[in-house]
Coordinates of N, CA and C in Angstrom, one line a residue:
X1 N 115.7 94.7 132.6 CA 117.0 94.9 133.2 C 117.5 96.3 132.8
X2 N 118.0 97.0 133.7 CA 118.6 98.3 133.3 C 119.8 98.2 132.5
X3 N 120.1 99.1 131.7 CA 121.3 99.1 130.9 C 122.5 99.5 131.7
X4 N 123.7 99.0 131.2 CA 124.9 99.3 131.9 C 125.1 100.8 132.2
X5 N 124.8 101.6 131.1 CA 125.0 103.1 131.2 C 124.1 103.7 132.3
X6 N 122.9 103.1 132.5 CA 122.0 103.6 133.5 C 122.5 103.1 134.9
X7 N 123.0 101.9 135.0 CA 123.5 101.4 136.3 C 124.7 102.2 136.8
X8 N 125.5 102.7 135.9 CA 126.7 103.5 136.4 C 126.4 105.0 136.5
X9 N 125.2 105.4 136.1 CA 124.8 106.8 136.3 C 125.2 107.6 135.1
X10 N 125.7 107.1 134.0 CA 126.1 107.9 132.8 C 124.9 108.4 132.1
X11 N 123.8 107.6 132.2 CA 122.5 108.0 131.5 C 121.4 107.8 132.6
X12 N 120.6 108.8 132.8 CA 119.5 108.7 133.8 C 118.5 107.6 133.5
X13 N 118.1 107.0 134.6 CA 117.1 105.9 134.5 C 115.7 106.6 134.5
X14 N 114.8 106.2 133.6 CA 113.5 106.7 133.6 C 112.8 106.3 134.9
X15 N 112.1 107.3 135.5 CA 111.5 107.0 136.8 C 110.0 107.5 136.9
X16 N 109.6 108.3 135.9 CA 108.3 108.8 135.9 C 107.3 107.8 135.3
X17 N 106.2 107.6 136.0 CA 105.1 106.7 135.4 C 104.4 107.6 134.4
X18 N 104.1 107.0 133.2 CA 103.4 107.7 132.2 C 101.9 107.5 132.4
X19 N 101.2 108.6 132.7 CA 99.8 108.6 132.8 C 99.1 109.6 131.8
X20 N 99.7 110.6 131.5 CA 99.1 111.6 130.5 C 99.9 111.7 129.3
X21 N 100.7 110.7 128.9 CA 101.5 110.7 127.7 C 102.0 109.3 127.4
X22 N 102.7 109.2 126.3 CA 103.3 107.9 125.9 C 104.6 108.2 125.3
X23 N 105.7 107.6 125.8 CA 107.0 107.8 125.1 C 107.0 107.1 123.8
X24 N 107.9 107.5 123.0 CA 108.2 106.9 121.7 C 108.5 105.4 121.9
X25 N 109.3 105.1 122.9 CA 109.7 103.8 123.2 C 108.5 102.9 123.5
X26 N 107.6 103.4 124.3 CA 106.4 102.6 124.6 C 105.5 102.3 123.3
X27 N 105.3 103.4 122.6 CA 104.5 103.2 121.3 C 105.2 102.2 120.4
X28 N 106.6 102.3 120.3 CA 107.3 101.4 119.4 C 107.2 100.0 119.9
X29 N 107.3 99.8 121.2 CA 107.2 98.5 121.8 C 105.8 97.8 121.5
X30 N 104.7 98.6 121.6 CA 103.4 98.1 121.3 C 103.3 97.8 119.8
X31 N 103.8 98.7 119.0 CA 103.8 98.4 117.5 C 104.6 97.1 117.2
X32 N 105.7 96.9 117.9 CA 106.5 95.7 117.6 C 105.8 94.4 118.1
X33 N 105.0 94.6 119.1 CA 104.1 93.4 119.6 C 103.1 93.1 118.5
X34 N 102.5 94.1 117.9 CA 101.5 93.9 116.9 C 102.1 93.3 115.6
X35 N 103.3 93.7 115.3 CA 104.0 93.1 114.2 C 104.3 91.6 114.5
X36 N 104.7 91.3 115.7 CA 105.0 89.9 116.1 C 103.7 89.1 116.0
X37 N 102.6 89.6 116.4 CA 101.3 88.9 116.4 C 100.8 88.7 115.0
X38 N 100.9 89.7 114.1 CA 100.1 89.7 112.9 C 101.0 89.6 111.6
X39 N 102.3 89.5 111.7 CA 103.1 89.5 110.5 C 103.6 88.1 110.3
X40 N 102.8 87.3 109.5 CA 103.2 86.0 109.2 C 102.4 85.5 107.9
X41 N 102.5 84.3 107.6 CA 102.0 83.8 106.3 C 100.5 83.8 106.3
X42 N 99.8 84.0 107.4 CA 98.3 83.9 107.4 C 97.7 85.2 106.8
X43 N 98.5 86.2 106.6 CA 98.0 87.5 106.0 C 96.9 88.1 106.9
X44 N 97.3 88.2 108.2 CA 96.3 88.7 109.2 C 95.9 90.2 108.9
X45 N 96.9 91.0 108.4 CA 96.6 92.4 108.2 C 95.4 92.6 107.2
X46 N 95.2 91.6 106.3 CA 94.1 91.7 105.3 C 92.7 91.6 106.1
X47 N 92.7 91.0 107.2 CA 91.5 90.9 108.0 C 91.4 92.0 109.1
X48 N 92.6 92.3 109.7 CA 92.6 93.3 110.8 C 92.3 94.7 110.3
X49 N 93.0 95.1 109.3 CA 92.8 96.5 108.8 C 91.3 96.8 108.5
X50 N 90.6 96.0 107.7 CA 89.2 96.3 107.4 C 88.3 96.2 108.7
X51 N 88.7 95.3 109.6 CA 87.9 95.2 110.8 C 88.0 96.5 111.7
X52 N 89.3 97.0 111.8 CA 89.6 98.3 112.5 C 88.9 99.4 111.8
X53 N 88.9 99.4 110.4 CA 88.3 100.5 109.7 C 86.8 100.6 110.0
X54 N 86.2 99.4 109.9 CA 84.7 99.4 110.1 C 84.2 99.5 111.5
X55 N 84.9 98.9 112.5 CA 84.3 98.9 113.8 C 85.0 99.8 114.8
X56 N 86.2 100.2 114.5 CA 86.9 101.1 115.4 C 87.0 102.5 114.9
X57 N 87.6 102.7 113.7 CA 87.7 104.0 113.1 C 86.4 104.5 112.5
X58 N 85.5 103.5 112.1 CA 84.2 103.8 111.5 C 84.4 104.7 110.2
X59 N 85.3 104.2 109.4 CA 85.5 104.9 108.1 C 85.2 103.9 107.0
X60 N 85.0 104.3 105.8 CA 84.6 103.4 104.7 C 85.7 102.3 104.5
X61 N 85.3 101.1 104.5 CA 86.2 99.9 104.4 C 86.9 99.9 103.0
X62 N 86.3 100.5 102.0 CA 86.9 100.5 100.7 C 88.1 101.4 100.6
X63 N 88.4 102.2 101.7 CA 89.6 103.0 101.8 C 90.8 102.2 102.2
X64 N 90.5 101.0 102.7 CA 91.6 100.1 103.1 C 92.2 99.4 101.9
X65 N 93.5 99.3 101.7 CA 94.1 98.6 100.6 C 93.5 97.2 100.5
X66 N 93.2 96.8 99.3 CA 92.7 95.4 99.1 C 93.8 94.5 98.5
X67 N 93.7 93.2 98.9 CA 94.5 92.2 98.3 C 96.0 92.2 98.6
X68 N 96.4 93.1 99.4 CA 97.9 93.2 99.7 C 98.1 93.4 101.2
X69 N 98.6 92.3 101.8 CA 98.8 92.3 103.3 C 99.8 93.5 103.7
X70 N 100.8 93.7 103.0 CA 101.8 94.7 103.3 C 101.2 96.1 103.3
X71 N 100.4 96.4 102.2 CA 99.7 97.7 102.1 C 98.7 97.9 103.3
X72 N 98.0 96.8 103.7 CA 97.1 96.9 104.8 C 97.9 97.2 106.1
X73 N 99.0 96.6 106.3 CA 99.8 96.8 107.4 C 100.3 98.3 107.4
X74 N 100.8 98.8 106.3 CA 101.2 100.2 106.2 C 100.1 101.2 106.5
X75 N 98.9 100.9 106.0 CA 97.7 101.7 106.3 C 97.5 101.7 107.8
X76 N 97.5 100.6 108.4 CA 97.3 100.4 109.8 C 98.4 101.2 110.6
X77 N 99.6 101.0 110.2 CA 100.8 101.6 110.9 C 100.7 103.1 110.9
X78 N 100.3 103.7 109.7 CA 100.2 105.1 109.6 C 99.2 105.6 110.5
X79 N 98.0 104.9 110.6 CA 97.0 105.3 111.6 C 97.5 105.2 113.0
X80 N 98.1 104.1 113.4 CA 98.6 103.8 114.7 C 99.5 104.9 115.2
X81 N 100.4 105.4 114.3 CA 101.4 106.4 114.7 C 100.8 107.8 114.7
X82 N 99.6 108.0 114.1 CA 99.0 109.3 114.1 C 98.1 109.5 115.3
X83 N 97.8 108.5 116.1 CA 96.9 108.6 117.2 C 97.6 109.3 118.4
X84 N 96.8 110.0 119.2 CA 97.3 110.6 120.4 C 97.5 109.4 121.4
X85 N 98.2 109.7 122.4 CA 98.6 108.6 123.4 C 97.4 107.8 123.8
X86 N 96.3 108.5 124.2 CA 95.1 107.8 124.7 C 94.4 107.0 123.6
X87 N 94.6 107.4 122.3 CA 94.0 106.7 121.2 C 94.7 105.4 121.0
X88 N 96.0 105.4 121.3 CA 96.8 104.1 121.1 C 96.2 103.1 122.1
X89 N 95.9 103.5 123.4 CA 95.4 102.6 124.4 C 94.0 102.2 124.0
X90 N 93.2 103.1 123.4 CA 91.8 102.7 122.9 C 92.0 101.6 121.8
X91 N 92.9 101.8 120.9 CA 93.1 100.8 119.8 C 93.6 99.5 120.4
X92 N 94.6 99.5 121.3 CA 95.1 98.3 121.8 C 94.0 97.5 122.5
X93 N 93.2 98.2 123.3 CA 92.1 97.5 124.0 C 91.1 96.9 123.0
X94 N 90.8 97.6 122.0 CA 90.0 97.1 120.9 C 90.6 95.9 120.3
X95 N 91.9 95.9 119.9 CA 92.5 94.8 119.3 C 92.5 93.5 120.2
X96 N 92.8 93.7 121.5 CA 92.7 92.6 122.4 C 91.3 92.0 122.4
X97 N 90.3 92.8 122.5 CA 88.9 92.2 122.6 C 88.4 91.7 121.3
X98 N 89.0 92.0 120.2 CA 88.6 91.5 118.9 C 89.6 90.6 118.2
X99 N 90.6 90.3 118.9 CA 91.7 89.5 118.4 C 91.2 88.1 117.8
X100 N 90.4 87.4 118.6 CA 89.9 86.1 118.2 C 89.1 86.2 116.9
X101 N 88.2 87.2 116.9 CA 87.3 87.4 115.8 C 88.1 87.8 114.5
X102 N 89.1 88.6 114.7 CA 89.9 89.1 113.5 C 90.9 88.0 113.0
X103 N 91.2 87.1 113.8 CA 92.2 86.1 113.4 C 91.6 84.7 113.0
X104 N 90.3 84.7 113.1 CA 89.5 83.4 112.8 C 89.3 83.4 111.3
X105 N 89.6 82.3 110.7 CA 89.4 82.1 109.3 C 88.1 81.4 109.0
X106 N 87.3 82.0 108.1 CA 86.0 81.4 107.7 C 86.2 80.5 106.5
X107 N 85.8 79.3 106.6 CA 85.7 78.4 105.5 C 84.2 78.3 105.1
X108 N 83.8 77.6 104.1 CA 82.5 77.6 103.6 C 81.4 77.4 104.7
X109 N 81.6 76.5 105.6 CA 80.6 76.2 106.6 C 81.1 76.1 108.0
X110 N 82.4 76.5 108.3 CA 82.9 76.5 109.6 C 84.0 77.5 109.8
X111 N 84.4 77.8 111.0 CA 85.4 78.7 111.4 C 86.6 78.0 112.0
X112 N 87.8 78.5 111.7 CA 89.0 78.0 112.3 C 89.8 79.1 112.9
X113 N 90.2 79.0 114.2 CA 91.1 80.0 114.7 C 92.4 79.3 114.8
X114 N 93.3 79.8 114.0 CA 94.7 79.2 113.9 C 95.7 80.1 114.6
X115 N 95.4 81.2 115.2 CA 96.4 82.1 115.7 C 97.0 81.4 116.9
X116 N 98.3 81.6 117.1 CA 99.1 81.0 118.2 C 98.9 81.6 119.5
X117 N 98.3 82.8 119.5 CA 98.1 83.6 120.7 C 96.6 83.8 121.0
X118 N 96.2 83.6 122.2 CA 94.8 83.9 122.6 C 94.7 85.3 123.3
X119 N 93.5 85.7 123.6 CA 93.2 87.0 124.2 C 94.0 87.2 125.5
X120 N 94.1 86.2 126.3 CA 94.8 86.3 127.6 C 96.3 86.5 127.4
X121 N 96.9 85.8 126.5 CA 98.3 85.9 126.3 C 98.6 87.3 125.7
X122 N 97.7 87.8 124.8 CA 97.8 89.1 124.2 C 97.8 90.1 125.3
X123 N 96.8 90.1 126.2 CA 96.7 91.0 127.3 C 97.9 91.0 128.2
X124 N 98.4 89.8 128.5 CA 99.6 89.7 129.4 C 100.8 90.3 128.7
X125 N 100.9 90.1 127.4 CA 102.1 90.7 126.7 C 102.0 92.2 126.7
X126 N 100.8 92.8 126.5 CA 100.6 94.2 126.5 C 100.9 94.7 127.9
X127 N 100.4 94.1 129.0 CA 100.7 94.5 130.3 C 102.1 94.4 130.7
X128 N 102.9 93.4 130.2 CA 104.3 93.3 130.4 C 105.0 94.5 129.8
X129 N 104.6 94.9 128.6 CA 105.2 96.0 127.9 C 104.9 97.3 128.7
X130 N 103.7 97.5 129.1 CA 103.3 98.7 129.9 C 104.1 98.8 131.2
X131 N 104.3 97.7 131.8 CA 105.1 97.7 133.1 C 106.5 98.0 132.8
X132 N 107.1 97.4 131.8 CA 108.5 97.6 131.5 C 108.8 99.0 131.0
X133 N 107.8 99.6 130.3 CA 108.0 101.0 129.8 C 107.4 102.1 130.7
X134 N 107.1 101.7 132.0 CA 106.6 102.6 133.0 C 105.3 103.3 132.6
X135 N 104.4 102.6 132.0 CA 103.1 103.1 131.8 C 102.3 103.0 133.1
X136 N 101.4 103.9 133.2 CA 100.5 103.9 134.4 C 99.2 103.1 134.2
X137 N 99.2 102.2 133.2 CA 98.0 101.5 132.9 C 98.4 100.0 132.8
X138 N 97.4 99.1 133.1 CA 97.5 97.7 133.0 C 96.2 97.1 132.6
X139 N 96.2 95.9 132.0 CA 94.9 95.2 131.8 C 94.6 94.5 133.1
X140 N 93.4 94.8 133.6 CA 92.8 94.1 134.8 C 91.4 93.6 134.4
X141 N 91.3 92.3 134.5 CA 90.0 91.7 134.1 C 89.5 92.2 132.7
X142 N 90.5 92.3 131.8 CA 90.1 92.7 130.4 C 89.9 94.2 130.1
X143 N 90.2 95.0 131.1 CA 90.0 96.4 131.0 C 91.3 97.1 131.3
X144 N 91.7 98.1 130.4 CA 92.9 98.9 130.6 C 92.5 99.9 131.7
X145 N 93.2 99.8 132.8 CA 92.9 100.6 134.0 C 94.1 101.4 134.4
X146 N 93.9 102.6 135.0 CA 95.0 103.4 135.4 C 95.6 102.9 136.8
X147 N 96.5 101.9 136.7 CA 97.1 101.4 137.9 C 98.6 101.4 137.7
X148 N 99.3 101.8 138.6 CA 100.8 101.8 138.5 C 101.5 101.0 139.5
X149 N 100.7 100.5 140.5 CA 101.3 99.7 141.5 C 100.9 98.2 141.4
X150 N 101.9 97.4 141.3 CA 101.7 95.9 141.1 C 100.8 95.3 142.2
X151 N 101.0 95.8 143.4 CA 100.2 95.3 144.5 C 98.7 95.6 144.3
X152 N 98.4 96.9 143.8 CA 97.1 97.3 143.5 C 96.4 96.4 142.5
X153 N 97.2 96.1 141.4 CA 96.7 95.2 140.4 C 96.4 93.8 140.9
X154 N 97.3 93.3 141.7 CA 97.1 91.9 142.2 C 95.9 91.9 143.2
X155 N 95.7 93.0 144.0 CA 94.6 93.0 144.9 C 93.2 93.1 144.2
X156 N 93.2 93.9 143.1 CA 91.9 94.0 142.4 C 91.6 92.7 141.7
X157 N 92.6 92.1 141.1 CA 92.4 90.8 140.4 C 92.0 89.7 141.5
X158 N 92.6 89.7 142.7 CA 92.2 88.8 143.7 C 90.8 89.0 144.2
X159 N 90.3 90.3 144.3 CA 89.0 90.6 144.7 C 88.0 90.1 143.7
X160 N 88.2 90.3 142.4 CA 87.3 89.8 141.4 C 87.3 88.3 141.4
X161 N 88.4 87.6 141.5 CA 88.5 86.2 141.6 C 87.7 85.6 142.8
X162 N 87.9 86.3 144.0 CA 87.3 85.8 145.2 C 85.7 86.0 145.1
X163 N 85.3 87.1 144.5 CA 83.9 87.3 144.3 C 83.3 86.2 143.3
X164 N 84.0 85.9 142.3 CA 83.5 84.9 141.4 C 83.5 83.5 142.1
X165 N 84.5 83.2 142.8 CA 84.6 81.9 143.5 C 83.5 81.7 144.5
X166 N 83.1 82.8 145.2 CA 82.1 82.8 146.2 C 80.7 82.9 145.6
X167 N 80.6 83.0 144.2 CA 79.3 83.0 143.6 C 78.7 84.4 143.6
X168 N 79.5 85.4 143.9 CA 78.9 86.7 144.0 C 79.1 87.4 142.6
X169 N 78.3 87.0 141.7 CA 78.4 87.6 140.3 C 78.1 89.1 140.4
X170 N 77.2 89.6 141.2 CA 77.0 91.0 141.3 C 78.2 91.8 141.8
X171 N 78.9 91.2 142.8 CA 80.1 91.9 143.3 C 81.2 91.9 142.2
X172 N 81.3 90.8 141.5 CA 82.3 90.7 140.5 C 82.0 91.7 139.4
X173 N 80.8 91.8 139.0 CA 80.3 92.7 138.0 C 80.5 94.2 138.4
X174 N 80.2 94.4 139.7 CA 80.4 95.8 140.2 C 81.9 96.2 140.2
X175 N 82.8 95.3 140.5 CA 84.2 95.6 140.5 C 84.6 95.9 139.0
X176 N 84.2 95.1 138.1 CA 84.5 95.3 136.7 C 84.0 96.6 136.2
X177 N 82.7 96.9 136.6 CA 82.2 98.2 136.1 C 82.9 99.4 136.7
X178 N 83.3 99.2 138.0 CA 84.1 100.3 138.6 C 85.5 100.5 137.8
X179 N 86.1 99.4 137.4 CA 87.3 99.5 136.6 C 87.1 100.2 135.3
X180 N 85.9 99.9 134.7 CA 85.7 100.6 133.4 C 85.4 102.1 133.6
X181 N 84.8 102.4 134.7 CA 84.5 103.8 135.0 C 85.8 104.6 135.4
X182 N 86.7 103.9 136.0 CA 88.0 104.4 136.5 C 88.7 105.0 135.3

């Protein structure tokens, strides 16, 4: 919903779609989503920060603070805010695709995923933020794609769904590959 001051024209309404940049508001909204997802009693930051260090940043894991969830979060936040706009999108896409693995708790002989949010809900939450903050990108079939028109997003998703229902795995794969190359 637009703010009162925007509706009466006292403050201009943002109208430009962000494709080559990221506003502070968008970055903060994405960070706040991460806080909402990972800031609780399960100490998720202790698993997420080392995973990001090893598989995304590819830096020595022993540089990540050990045994302190808050210090891991601070390490992660410093990195998040140091990234260029496109790096934030890279990281968000990585987090979505690794969310289940990073939030699964390993016991001696079995694994338990206790997180309240799955990959699909995470992607939807990111896409809602991207739409609200006028980003030119959305998650489509698990890939962040440069789409700014809701109709385009719906059409692409419908095409993939129709190809899958018709048993056209090749067509579905082709559309997904095209999205990744886009």
